[in-house]
Structures are given as structure tokens and as C-alpha cells.
């Protein structure tokens, strides 16, 4: 299988079953396929338990499918060895999760720099890159603050800076505005939109928030472990 | 720095864990200092006994002060392999010396005939060595200076007799430190006077000796010679280098056992508490591990991160334990200085070894929790609340 139509990240016929106990299997994914186009912002919506987080984790190389394939920028990645997967995660993909996703003992700069260090930068370079990423996102005056000293929106901006610091192809967000109030959500969405326009970084955002979906270029819906193109999605 | 902050995320718990190691290392340092002191004294003995044979009365081992006659000397010197035998008289400074900790204070008079053959050379902090012509003169060991209030030209009292101090020895860290040297004849007469009347009656004071030091001819094995002499004179206690080593090994074995016992207990107690703390820490930081993995941290990096934290706990406990132990050892030695009893010796190798041991302990105790953290599935860890 090759990547001929501009897809930066592609999931093909993904299956994932969780075994909760004997005779209690949860089919989280039942043949889900999804192509993320280069440079687009894609929203994934769908009811709770439909497999949104699961497909995002598998496409982000955090988890492996039971069956199916994942292609990143023309390379198959679902069957890579764990060392290579670590590299993919650190260099090519950025993650933003819902709330509480910073390391509480680290300052904003250290949190962002950690991503650089894991990608192989020396400590100093990583720090310089972190400071730049934080300035770009308007947190130049909060560099040495701990997460507990930042507002929810500021914390999420640090997370965005961290996701972007290594210049990834694609950023995956699992309800990135889930813990934020409407105004702050709006601010975060606009910021991601701006980054997308400026840098061409693709975004995949799992969300329940229609405003987020409306701000995206395209929207897909998940239902019972499958990706659909339904218009109404709840 | 970040490792430091992670360790002190839970301050009280971190302090308790570190304190657990502190106690263990403190005990190790104190007991170890005791053992080091003993080792040093033993090494002094080993050096002293390295190339010679000593003969004293009483074949059943142990230190015997029952007299030997100097008339034995010609017979021993007539043996093949013997270059020279010299006589000495030794006794404790206090007549009623009971059991005491450390080395008892000793008085020794040597006929000085073996002076040129002696390889265990003494050096002098002040003054000079004793000469065969000296009378009522004394040379004082380093630890005896304070105790006897001795100075060159001053007098000291040995069992009721006054002696003029002509020399003060450098510190040797072994037996000579607690010894007063007096002329052979004076030692003979003091020793004789303090014997029970019944024993006195058939002894000639000028023939008395408590120990003979036998110097082998060059090339003669002192152990072989000791065996020959022992076979010929089974009534005497004959000690060569090997026999000394054997006796010493027996008596130091118990100390080695104590030190290892303390080390083992500190390993258990400190190690268990580090394991407990690190396990709880990993558990509390499950989500953090998930985040790190999502950023591409390899398993090895996660292991190293947590190992660094447990090593730091070990190092901090080790250093504080060392400092506390060092303070106690200093205080005890300072308190004992006036009486010349310094029973502790904190050597560099013990200091470095204790802290190294504490760090190792931290690392080993952190192995399982770190490995557990590294093996966490990133998705499960991220879902963890
Ligand atoms: N580790 C797991 N063990 C067992 N079942 C799991 C596990 N992870 C997910 N599941 C199940 O898989 C299904 C899909 O879960 P997933 O988290 O992908 O849903 P979601 O669409 O993200 O839901 P939400 O909107 O609530 O976040 C659910 O039924 C969930 O209970
Ligand atoms: Mg979810």
C-alpha cells in the first residue's frame, strides 16, 4: 500500500479489542479507516465510547492495533520496533491532551524543553527551542512558572508549545479544550488555526465542542468503532 | 536539579526515607571506624612480626608475663638459622590493669641488642632514643604524652619510680603509641619488685625477661624457624608472622561480622524504605510517565530518570549519615584524647565506601520501581487519573 493522494497520516481498517475479562470483549475499533490530508485541520466527533481516543492513540503510535495499518508521511509505522516508535513520537507527532498534561514539578520552559531532549537535542538547545516556542505562543513572561501557577488556558498553551517544539508533521489533540471555558476555548482554537495557517502543520482534534469542529477544515464522525462522514454527529 | 525537585515533591516522605538511610550509614561509619582502628593496630602488629619470631612463656597462647631467663638466649642463638635473640621485659603501666577497651598502656624495657636488625623503625617527634647506658630515662609513645603529662626533660612516674623523659615518639597508630620505653635493667627491677614474694625467692632479677625477640639469619623463613623453635621449646609460646596473622584473624573476625551485620541491616531497612518510596512515587506519577512516553521517552530514559531519583535519595542519606558519624567519631576521640584512648579511625576509604554504598543501595532499591514505570503502557498511563 502506498500513499498516493497527499495523506500525511492514514489509518487503514483498524481493529482494536480490549479484553475486560473472560467473555467480556470490548470492540473499540471495528475496521476504522481515516486519511488526514497534508496541512488540514480535521475534527473527529462522536459519542462517548465510540473509539475516538483509541484511534487517536493508535494513529499517534502510542498504541498498536490488533489489525490494520498506520501510514505516516508515506511510511508504515504501526509495525515499527518500539525504539523507532519513540523517535516517531518525539519528532514527527505532537500531542495535546485534555487538561493535566504538564509535569507539575517542572516549569513551563522545562516542560517544553523535555520534548526537545527526548527528540535528541542537547539540554541547552532544547531550552533555547522551548523559550522560543513559548514566546511564539505569547507566554514569554511565564517561562519559569510551574503549571500550578498558570491558568488552564495558559497550561494548554504550554502544551501546544510542547507539541510544536520539534516541528512535527502533525499534532493530535484529544479534547484539547475539554477543561476550558468557552472564551478560553475560543482563544485556543484560534491559536491552533493560526499555527496551522502559518506553518502548515496538520491538526487532528478529537472534540465534543461544535465550535472546535466548525473552526476545522473538515469533520468526521465516529460511531461504534467506525469512521463515518455523517453530517449530524452526537 | 530537576531530579532534586522530583525527590522533594513530597518533602516529608523524602526526609523520612533519606533519614532511614542516614541511620544505616551512620551506624556503618561508626562501626567501620572502630574496625578501621583495629585493622590499623593489627597491621602494625603484622609489620612488627613480619620478619621475626617472638618467644614468651606459656604454650597455651595468649599474652603471658611469666618470666623467662636470659640464659635461654645463648641456647637459642646456637640454633641454625638464628642470627640473634634479644630480651625484653614488658608489663602494664598500671599494676592492677583489668580488662579494658582498646590497647592497655604498656611499659617495656629492651636490652637493645637487636636494635640494628629491627625493621620496624620508630621515629621521634622530639628528643632521642634510649641508649644502653641510660638509667632512669624514658621514651614516651605519642598517646602517652597527654596522659602522663610528659615533656622532654620532665619526669614521669612508672609504678612508683621516677624517670626523666628523653624522647617522644611519632604517632604509629599501633602499639608503640601507648607504650613507655625504659632501660632494660630498670624494667627488670620494677617487674621483679612487683612479683609475689613466693616467686621472687627463686629468681634473679638481672636474668629476668618476659619476651625474646629472635631475628632469623638472612634468607631464613621466619615461619619455618618459629616451627623449629616451637618444637624444641614446647613450653614456650612461639609466634612467627603466620601464627600472628592467624591469631589476629580470629579476633578480628568478630568485628568484621559486626560491621557486615550493620551493613546488612542498613541495607535492609534503608533499601526497603527506598523501594516503598519509589514505588509510591511511580504510582502517583503514572500520568507523568504516560506524558513522557507520549513525548517519545524510551524505556531506558524512564528507568534512568527514576534510578537517578533513588540514587539521589541514597546519596543524600549517605552524606548525612557520614557527616553525623564523622561528628560522633570526632567527639568520641576528642573526649578520649585526654586519656589517650582513641578508639575510632574514620579513613578516607571508609568515608568514600559508605557514601558509595548508600548510592548503590539507592540504585538497587530503585531498580524494580523504575523498571515498573518504564513498562507502563503509555495509553493506560495517560488514562490514569
Ligand atoms: N484500556 C481499556 N480497557 C478496556 N476497555 C477500554 C480501554 N480503553 C478503552 N476502552 C473501551 O473502548 C471503547 C472506546 O474507548 P475510547 O476511549 O476510544 O472512547 P472515546 O470515543 O474516546 O470516548 P470519550 O468521548 O468518552 O472519551 C470504550 O467502550 C472504552 O470503554
Ligand atoms: Mg476519549
XYZ file of C-alpha atoms and ligand atoms in Angstrom:
651
model
C 0.000 0.000 0.000
C 1.405 3.363 -0.915
C 0.475 6.892 -0.182
C -0.568 8.486 -3.421
C -3.138 11.097 -2.546
C -1.421 13.556 -0.234
C -2.385 11.906 3.060
C 0.053 12.828 5.821
C -1.401 10.284 8.238
C -3.528 7.374 7.237
C -5.322 4.644 9.181
C -6.454 1.604 7.202
C -9.024 -0.855 8.541
C -8.019 -0.582 12.203
C -9.291 -3.132 14.684
C -8.803 -2.985 18.417
C -10.360 -5.251 21.013
C -9.992 -4.784 24.762
C -10.427 -7.813 26.927
C -12.015 -6.802 30.192
C -12.423 -10.323 31.470
C -13.445 -13.728 30.258
C -16.181 -13.413 27.624
C -16.175 -9.650 28.040
C -14.578 -8.186 24.944
C -14.915 -4.534 24.024
C -14.562 -3.851 20.314
C -13.212 -0.310 20.481
C -12.384 -0.233 16.757
C -14.042 -2.436 14.139
C -12.324 -1.566 10.896
C -11.892 2.189 11.149
C -10.158 3.942 8.238
C -9.218 7.590 8.107
C -6.931 9.761 5.989
C -5.634 13.063 7.285
C -4.673 15.349 4.413
C -1.469 17.291 4.413
C -1.958 20.668 6.047
C -5.576 20.249 7.026
C -7.346 20.648 10.341
C -9.588 17.683 10.942
C -12.161 17.287 13.718
C -13.183 13.868 14.986
C -16.535 13.905 16.734
C -18.779 11.184 18.026
C -20.480 9.837 21.104
C -18.627 8.760 24.177
C -17.108 5.299 23.849
C -17.176 5.343 20.052
C -13.415 4.856 19.810
C -12.158 8.408 19.215
C -9.363 8.279 21.767
C -8.464 4.772 20.737
C -7.986 5.637 17.056
C -6.040 8.753 18.011
C -3.676 6.769 20.226
C -3.083 4.200 17.519
C -2.567 6.822 14.792
C -0.198 8.631 17.156
C 1.892 5.464 17.669
C 1.076 5.311 21.391
C -0.695 2.013 20.949
C -0.775 -0.781 18.394
C -3.826 -2.027 16.505
C -4.843 -5.678 16.581
C -5.258 -5.458 12.822
C -4.860 -2.772 10.182
C -2.155 -0.343 9.188
C -0.991 3.153 10.021
C 0.988 5.204 7.499
C 2.789 8.387 8.375
C 4.118 10.526 5.518
C 4.332 7.524 3.221
C 5.916 5.148 5.742
C 4.212 2.335 7.523
C 4.600 2.895 11.260
C 2.263 0.502 13.098
C 4.762 -2.346 12.871
C 7.892 -0.430 13.854
C 10.035 -1.562 16.773
C 9.482 0.378 19.972
C 12.755 2.325 19.672
C 11.748 3.594 16.238
C 8.249 4.358 17.516
C 9.753 6.535 20.246
C 11.547 8.510 17.569
C 8.401 8.934 15.521
C 6.524 10.120 18.596
C 9.167 12.610 19.571
C 9.991 14.064 16.124
C 7.006 13.673 13.845
C 3.969 13.863 16.087
C 2.830 16.322 18.738
C 0.202 15.507 21.350
C -2.181 17.716 23.280
C -4.403 16.086 25.865
C -7.313 17.240 27.903
C -6.031 19.064 30.997
C -3.340 17.996 33.484
C -0.838 17.063 30.856
C 2.149 19.006 32.109
C 4.698 17.689 34.589
C 3.827 19.504 37.826
C 7.379 19.846 39.201
C 8.709 21.376 36.006
C 8.497 24.992 34.878
C 6.835 25.892 31.593
C 10.243 26.029 29.908
C 11.326 22.684 31.327
C 8.097 21.047 30.251
C 8.569 22.197 26.681
C 12.316 21.512 26.691
C 11.704 17.900 27.733
C 10.154 17.216 24.313
C 13.285 18.608 22.673
C 15.544 16.479 24.854
C 13.625 13.327 24.047
C 13.990 14.202 20.363
C 17.757 14.206 20.841
C 18.580 17.872 21.424
C 21.226 18.804 23.963
C 19.842 20.379 27.111
C 20.834 23.891 26.135
C 19.457 23.697 22.619
C 16.266 22.175 23.964
C 15.913 25.031 26.412
C 16.511 27.657 23.748
C 13.945 25.998 21.478
C 11.481 25.847 24.385
C 11.875 29.532 25.181
C 11.310 30.398 21.543
C 8.219 28.189 21.280
C 6.753 29.737 24.439
C 7.437 33.284 23.211
C 5.808 32.482 19.869
C 2.694 31.434 21.690
C 2.621 34.517 23.904
C 3.971 33.062 27.140
C 7.295 34.879 27.143
C 6.510 36.276 30.578
C 5.580 32.897 32.114
C 8.720 30.931 31.287
C 9.605 29.952 34.846
C 6.107 29.359 36.130
C 5.069 25.930 37.334
C 1.798 24.520 35.936
C 0.074 25.227 39.272
C 0.950 28.895 38.806
C -0.708 29.069 35.375
C -4.339 29.329 34.315
C -5.968 26.455 32.446
C -5.666 28.285 29.138
C -2.020 29.097 29.780
C -1.322 25.466 30.687
C -2.895 24.359 27.449
C -0.798 26.870 25.543
C 2.335 25.415 27.154
C 1.124 22.009 25.971
C 0.699 23.398 22.454
C 4.204 24.872 22.551
C 5.496 21.480 23.673
C 3.630 19.697 20.858
C 5.130 22.075 18.303
C 8.671 22.469 19.580
C 10.162 19.708 17.418
C 8.372 20.863 14.260
C 6.141 17.801 13.839
C 4.199 16.891 10.690
C 1.028 16.595 12.663
C -0.471 17.487 16.024
C -3.044 15.191 17.625
C -5.355 16.684 20.246
C -7.703 14.668 22.453
C -10.329 17.167 23.630
C -7.795 19.963 23.921
C -10.486 22.402 25.050
C -12.327 19.918 27.245
C -11.405 21.586 30.513
C -11.604 25.178 29.353
C -14.409 27.745 29.469
C -15.948 28.998 26.235
C -13.838 32.142 25.895
C -10.576 30.359 26.578
C -11.554 27.512 24.248
C -12.120 30.053 21.513
C -8.707 31.555 22.142
C -7.003 28.135 21.949
C -8.837 27.185 18.755
C -7.863 30.448 17.102
C -4.290 29.910 18.136
C -4.179 26.442 16.580
C -5.868 27.751 13.457
C -3.201 30.454 13.211
C -0.371 27.960 13.640
C -1.928 25.739 11.007
C -2.073 28.628 8.550
C 1.430 29.862 9.347
C 3.314 26.566 9.431
C 1.159 24.102 7.527
C 1.181 21.682 10.448
C -1.795 19.326 10.243
C -4.105 19.051 13.239
C -6.422 16.234 14.238
C -8.708 17.265 17.068
C -10.993 14.890 18.915
C -13.745 17.061 20.324
C -17.275 17.308 21.643
C -17.248 21.038 21.116
C -19.113 22.147 17.910
C -17.155 25.425 17.883
C -13.915 23.497 17.551
C -15.381 21.375 14.788
C -16.664 24.468 12.970
C -13.196 26.006 13.053
C -11.720 22.925 11.333
C -11.457 22.350 7.586
C -13.236 19.042 7.742
C -15.074 16.889 10.233
C -15.574 13.126 10.543
C -17.785 11.207 12.929
C -17.063 8.041 14.825
C -19.729 5.566 15.764
C -19.244 2.098 17.267
C -15.622 1.864 16.275
C -16.083 3.047 12.696
C -15.367 6.358 10.962
C -18.324 7.823 9.061
C -18.899 11.048 7.196
C -22.291 11.851 8.783
C -23.276 15.465 8.991
C -25.059 15.266 12.327
C -22.883 13.663 14.907
C -23.742 13.298 18.557
C 18.227 19.897 39.758
C 15.020 18.507 38.265
C 15.829 15.193 39.894
C 16.195 17.032 43.183
C 12.788 18.657 42.808
C 11.165 15.369 41.911
C 12.579 13.724 45.022
C 11.334 16.559 47.232
C 7.892 16.690 45.665
C 6.706 15.006 48.853
C 9.013 16.663 51.316
C 8.130 14.832 54.480
C 8.254 11.444 52.819
C 11.565 12.270 51.169
C 13.053 13.308 54.501
C 11.864 10.136 56.204
C 13.316 7.942 53.504
C 16.602 9.785 53.493
C 16.687 9.617 57.278
C 16.287 5.826 57.112
C 19.446 5.615 55.039
C 21.161 8.184 57.227
C 20.752 5.958 60.261
C 22.128 2.937 58.468
C 25.131 4.770 57.088
C 25.720 6.458 60.448
C 25.947 3.041 62.083
C 28.147 1.777 59.300
C 30.521 4.733 59.627
C 30.797 4.416 63.414
C 31.247 0.652 63.463
C 33.507 0.860 60.450
C 35.700 3.448 62.195
C 36.089 1.052 65.082
C 37.044 -1.738 62.724
C 39.463 0.509 60.847
C 41.226 1.387 64.082
C 41.584 -2.259 64.934
C 42.756 -3.111 61.446
C 45.395 -0.442 61.716
C 46.680 -1.767 65.026
C 46.693 -5.249 63.604
C 48.582 -4.059 60.546
C 51.150 -2.527 62.865
C 51.491 -5.911 64.512
C 51.731 -7.594 61.157
C 54.555 -5.283 60.175
C 56.269 -5.832 63.501
C 56.020 -9.605 63.244
C 56.802 -9.726 59.541
C 60.407 -10.873 59.721
C 60.921 -12.278 63.197
C 59.892 -14.768 65.811
C 58.923 -13.954 69.391
C 59.034 -16.292 72.311
C 57.246 -15.819 75.586
C 56.263 -18.126 78.401
C 53.095 -20.187 78.388
C 52.499 -22.535 75.490
C 48.750 -22.157 75.514
C 48.748 -18.909 73.601
C 47.752 -15.545 74.921
C 49.878 -12.863 76.399
C 51.981 -14.160 79.253
C 54.152 -12.137 81.535
C 55.659 -15.025 83.406
C 59.429 -14.690 83.354
C 61.916 -16.362 81.068
C 65.597 -16.461 81.922
C 68.060 -14.619 79.717
C 70.134 -17.795 79.998
C 67.902 -19.169 77.281
C 69.392 -16.712 74.795
C 72.694 -18.498 74.075
C 70.859 -21.771 73.545
C 68.520 -20.168 71.064
C 71.293 -18.321 69.299
C 73.071 -21.618 68.889
C 70.221 -22.839 66.678
C 70.702 -22.927 62.922
C 69.033 -20.004 61.233
C 69.086 -17.700 64.248
C 71.085 -14.550 63.849
C 70.368 -13.010 67.226
C 67.942 -13.124 70.120
C 67.243 -10.103 72.268
C 65.401 -9.946 75.562
C 62.773 -7.559 76.808
C 60.627 -7.097 79.869
C 57.111 -5.802 79.399
C 54.242 -5.152 81.749
C 51.199 -2.939 82.014
C 51.669 0.595 83.272
C 49.003 0.194 85.917
C 49.673 -2.693 88.208
C 46.017 -3.566 88.542
C 45.185 -3.235 84.877
C 41.883 -5.016 84.413
C 40.106 -5.713 81.195
C 39.990 -2.520 79.180
C 38.771 -1.363 75.854
C 41.416 -0.877 73.217
C 45.077 -1.301 73.942
C 46.357 -1.262 77.544
C 49.185 1.123 78.383
C 52.442 -0.777 78.415
C 55.925 -0.389 79.839
C 58.802 -2.041 78.048
C 62.499 -2.402 78.649
C 64.595 -3.860 75.849
C 68.230 -4.972 76.030
C 68.664 -3.149 72.686
C 70.862 -5.928 71.304
C 68.604 -6.288 68.289
C 68.412 -2.579 67.579
C 70.290 -2.709 64.265
C 68.337 -5.715 62.995
C 64.916 -4.274 63.776
C 62.965 -3.468 60.617
C 60.075 -1.828 62.493
C 61.783 1.558 62.749
C 60.490 4.131 65.169
C 60.780 7.834 64.512
C 60.977 10.547 67.111
C 58.814 13.647 67.357
C 61.186 15.090 69.933
C 64.384 14.033 71.677
C 66.332 10.833 71.154
C 66.159 7.089 71.511
C 67.297 5.174 74.600
C 70.939 4.127 74.768
C 72.247 1.002 76.551
C 73.996 3.225 79.078
C 70.862 5.149 80.087
C 69.492 4.906 83.606
C 66.179 6.269 84.862
C 65.403 7.602 81.393
C 62.243 7.051 79.367
C 60.896 7.372 75.838
C 57.169 8.023 75.646
C 54.683 6.903 72.954
C 52.575 9.533 71.171
C 49.338 8.761 73.008
C 51.047 8.724 76.413
C 52.262 12.317 76.242
C 48.999 13.876 77.370
C 48.135 11.099 79.730
C 51.410 11.279 81.644
C 51.832 14.992 81.124
C 55.234 14.227 79.653
C 57.725 16.639 78.126
C 61.398 16.346 77.259
C 63.443 16.803 80.423
C 60.400 16.333 82.667
C 59.743 13.325 84.839
C 57.110 10.636 84.658
C 56.202 8.038 87.200
C 56.207 4.315 86.422
C 54.907 2.150 89.223
C 56.338 4.419 91.888
C 59.646 5.254 90.223
C 60.548 8.498 88.502
C 62.030 8.597 85.006
C 63.368 11.516 83.009
C 61.815 11.811 79.545
C 64.479 11.916 76.804
C 62.353 11.183 73.761
C 58.811 11.317 72.416
C 57.763 9.021 69.573
C 55.880 9.949 66.417
C 52.407 8.516 66.124
C 52.467 4.982 64.716
C 48.722 4.271 65.119
C 49.650 0.965 66.716
C 51.186 -0.480 69.896
C 54.146 1.913 70.428
C 51.680 4.814 70.790
C 50.582 3.515 74.189
C 53.982 2.303 75.351
C 56.604 3.798 77.667
C 60.149 2.585 76.977
C 62.578 2.424 79.885
C 66.042 0.867 80.256
C 66.154 -2.918 80.430
C 67.662 -3.062 83.923
C 65.054 -0.694 85.361
C 62.265 -2.712 83.796
C 63.731 -5.901 85.263
C 63.860 -4.471 88.764
C 60.337 -2.960 88.679
C 58.969 -6.187 87.319
C 60.811 -8.182 89.988
C 59.630 -5.963 92.841
C 56.016 -6.408 91.910
C 56.196 -10.200 91.796
C 54.737 -12.180 94.715
C 57.352 -12.998 97.387
C 56.996 -16.699 96.803
C 58.014 -16.308 93.150
C 60.751 -13.777 93.928
C 62.669 -16.160 96.138
C 63.956 -18.358 93.327
C 64.515 -15.650 90.688
C 67.489 -13.488 89.884
C 66.214 -10.041 88.769
C 69.138 -9.495 86.384
C 68.179 -12.639 84.441
C 64.508 -11.802 84.007
C 62.804 -11.421 80.634
C 59.204 -11.718 79.517
C 59.804 -11.952 75.775
C 62.648 -12.918 73.499
C 62.737 -11.450 70.026
C 64.504 -13.774 67.631
C 65.939 -12.434 64.369
C 66.454 -15.062 61.678
C 69.581 -15.141 59.513
C 69.059 -13.537 56.098
C 67.179 -15.903 53.799
C 65.732 -17.992 56.610
C 61.952 -18.320 56.601
C 60.715 -16.942 59.949
C 57.696 -19.261 59.910
C 59.927 -22.283 59.449
C 62.173 -21.052 62.233
C 59.207 -20.453 64.528
C 58.113 -24.040 63.985
C 61.595 -25.377 64.800
C 61.845 -23.340 67.990
C 58.339 -24.255 68.986
C 59.175 -27.949 68.529
C 62.303 -27.599 70.656
C 60.672 -25.479 73.352
C 57.073 -26.623 73.565
C 56.743 -24.951 76.984
C 57.031 -21.524 75.372
C 54.625 -19.564 73.281
C 56.425 -19.057 69.977
C 54.910 -16.716 67.426
C 56.054 -16.187 63.845
C 54.417 -13.981 61.190
C 51.931 -16.662 60.098
C 50.908 -17.568 63.630
C 50.377 -13.909 64.490
C 48.251 -13.420 61.425
C 46.201 -16.450 62.351
C 45.573 -15.267 65.909
C 44.679 -11.813 64.714
C 42.346 -13.078 62.033
C 40.413 -14.971 64.658
C 39.983 -11.968 66.876
C 39.158 -9.520 64.097
C 36.648 -11.888 62.547
C 34.030 -10.953 65.114
C 34.469 -7.282 64.310
C 34.201 -7.917 60.628
C 30.993 -9.808 61.371
C 29.578 -6.885 63.345
C 30.403 -4.389 60.630
C 28.869 -6.594 57.987
C 25.855 -7.121 60.220
C 25.313 -3.398 60.499
C 25.772 -3.016 56.768
C 23.222 -5.732 56.155
C 20.651 -4.202 58.481
C 21.152 -0.768 56.970
C 20.787 -2.353 53.566
C 17.521 -3.983 54.554
C 15.897 -1.100 56.400
C 17.113 1.686 54.134
C 16.591 -0.319 50.979
C 13.030 -1.311 51.872
C 12.097 2.253 52.608
C 13.565 3.425 49.302
C 11.659 0.699 47.472
C 8.481 1.783 49.233
C 9.003 5.463 48.488
C 9.941 4.923 44.870
C 7.020 2.567 44.292
C 4.610 5.135 45.694
C 6.257 7.856 43.682
C 5.935 5.896 40.435
C 2.329 5.093 41.287
C 1.486 8.755 41.928
C 3.226 9.803 38.757
C 1.682 7.259 36.434
C 0.208 10.035 34.313
C 3.564 11.781 34.167
C 5.110 8.574 32.828
C 2.377 8.460 30.177
C 3.129 12.050 29.173
C 6.854 11.367 28.955
C 6.217 8.339 26.795
C 3.924 10.323 24.526
C 6.842 12.723 24.073
C 8.962 9.818 22.884
C 10.864 8.875 26.044
C 12.428 5.450 25.654
C 12.051 2.836 28.385
C 15.723 3.315 29.193
C 15.211 7.017 29.782
C 12.323 6.424 32.141
C 14.394 3.872 34.052
C 17.328 6.270 34.255
C 15.135 9.110 35.443
C 13.705 7.132 38.373
C 17.046 5.497 39.122
C 18.619 8.938 39.328
C 15.986 9.891 41.884
C 16.572 6.834 44.053
C 20.337 7.232 43.705
C 19.951 10.818 44.890
C 17.959 9.641 47.908
C 20.778 7.182 48.646
C 23.467 9.811 48.177
C 21.755 12.360 50.441
C 21.196 9.724 53.130
C 24.779 8.561 52.729
C 26.287 12.019 53.042
C 24.206 12.989 56.082
C 24.982 9.625 57.699
C 28.660 10.165 57.027
C 28.585 13.678 58.484
C 26.742 12.532 61.616
C 29.051 9.538 62.007
C 32.079 11.740 61.498
C 30.828 14.164 64.183
C 30.335 11.326 66.661
C 33.731 9.816 65.909
C 35.403 13.201 66.299
C 33.568 13.884 69.552
C 34.371 10.459 70.989
C 38.011 10.726 70.020
C 38.215 14.259 71.434
C 36.691 13.043 74.681
C 39.119 10.136 74.761
C 42.132 12.211 73.797
C 42.993 13.223 77.363
C 43.160 9.608 78.439
C 44.849 8.587 75.193
C 42.018 6.277 74.203
C 41.080 6.981 70.624
C 39.072 4.029 69.536
C 37.757 5.346 66.218
C 39.516 5.925 62.956
C 37.480 7.289 60.052
C 39.590 6.519 56.999
C 39.043 8.042 53.545
C 38.244 4.625 52.126
C 35.566 4.104 54.756
C 34.057 7.544 54.101
C 34.018 7.066 50.334
C 32.901 3.466 50.697
C 29.938 4.341 52.930
C 28.591 7.009 50.612
C 29.219 4.785 47.618
C 27.381 2.001 49.369
C 24.431 4.314 50.074
C 24.231 5.357 46.421
C 24.421 1.738 45.316
C 21.698 0.904 47.801
C 19.512 3.655 46.336
C 20.113 2.421 42.805
C 19.453 -1.224 43.611
C 16.293 -0.351 45.550
C 15.115 1.813 42.688
C 15.568 -0.911 40.084
C 12.207 -2.587 40.438
C 10.083 0.589 40.721
C 11.916 2.137 37.752
C 11.516 -0.948 35.653
C 7.845 -0.999 36.569
C 7.473 2.638 35.499
C 9.220 2.024 32.187
C 6.978 -0.917 31.403
C 3.767 1.048 31.838
C 1.668 1.117 28.708
C 1.554 4.761 27.604
C -2.162 4.728 26.869
C -3.073 3.126 30.195
C -0.784 5.568 31.959
C -2.367 8.550 30.202
C -5.883 7.404 31.063
C -4.865 7.057 34.719
C -6.371 9.713 36.977
N -7.751 0.126 28.461
C -9.013 -0.227 28.172
N -9.517 -1.368 28.659
C -10.776 -1.734 28.368
N -11.600 -1.034 27.617
C -11.167 0.104 27.084
C -9.844 0.571 27.330
N -9.689 1.736 26.683
C -10.869 1.988 26.064
N -11.748 1.018 26.293
C -13.092 0.948 25.762
O -13.027 1.144 24.379
C -14.135 1.916 23.947
C -13.631 3.132 23.198
O -12.986 3.995 24.118
P -12.452 5.409 23.740
O -11.703 5.943 24.895
O -11.726 5.317 22.440
O -13.775 6.242 23.537
P -13.962 7.770 23.227
O -14.656 7.854 21.963
O -12.659 8.456 23.337
O -14.906 8.238 24.408
P -14.958 9.638 25.185
O -15.606 10.588 24.302
O -15.744 9.343 26.387
O -13.534 9.996 25.510
C -14.923 2.250 25.179
O -16.019 1.371 25.260
C -13.974 2.033 26.299
O -14.677 1.599 27.451
Mg -11.754 9.844 24.683
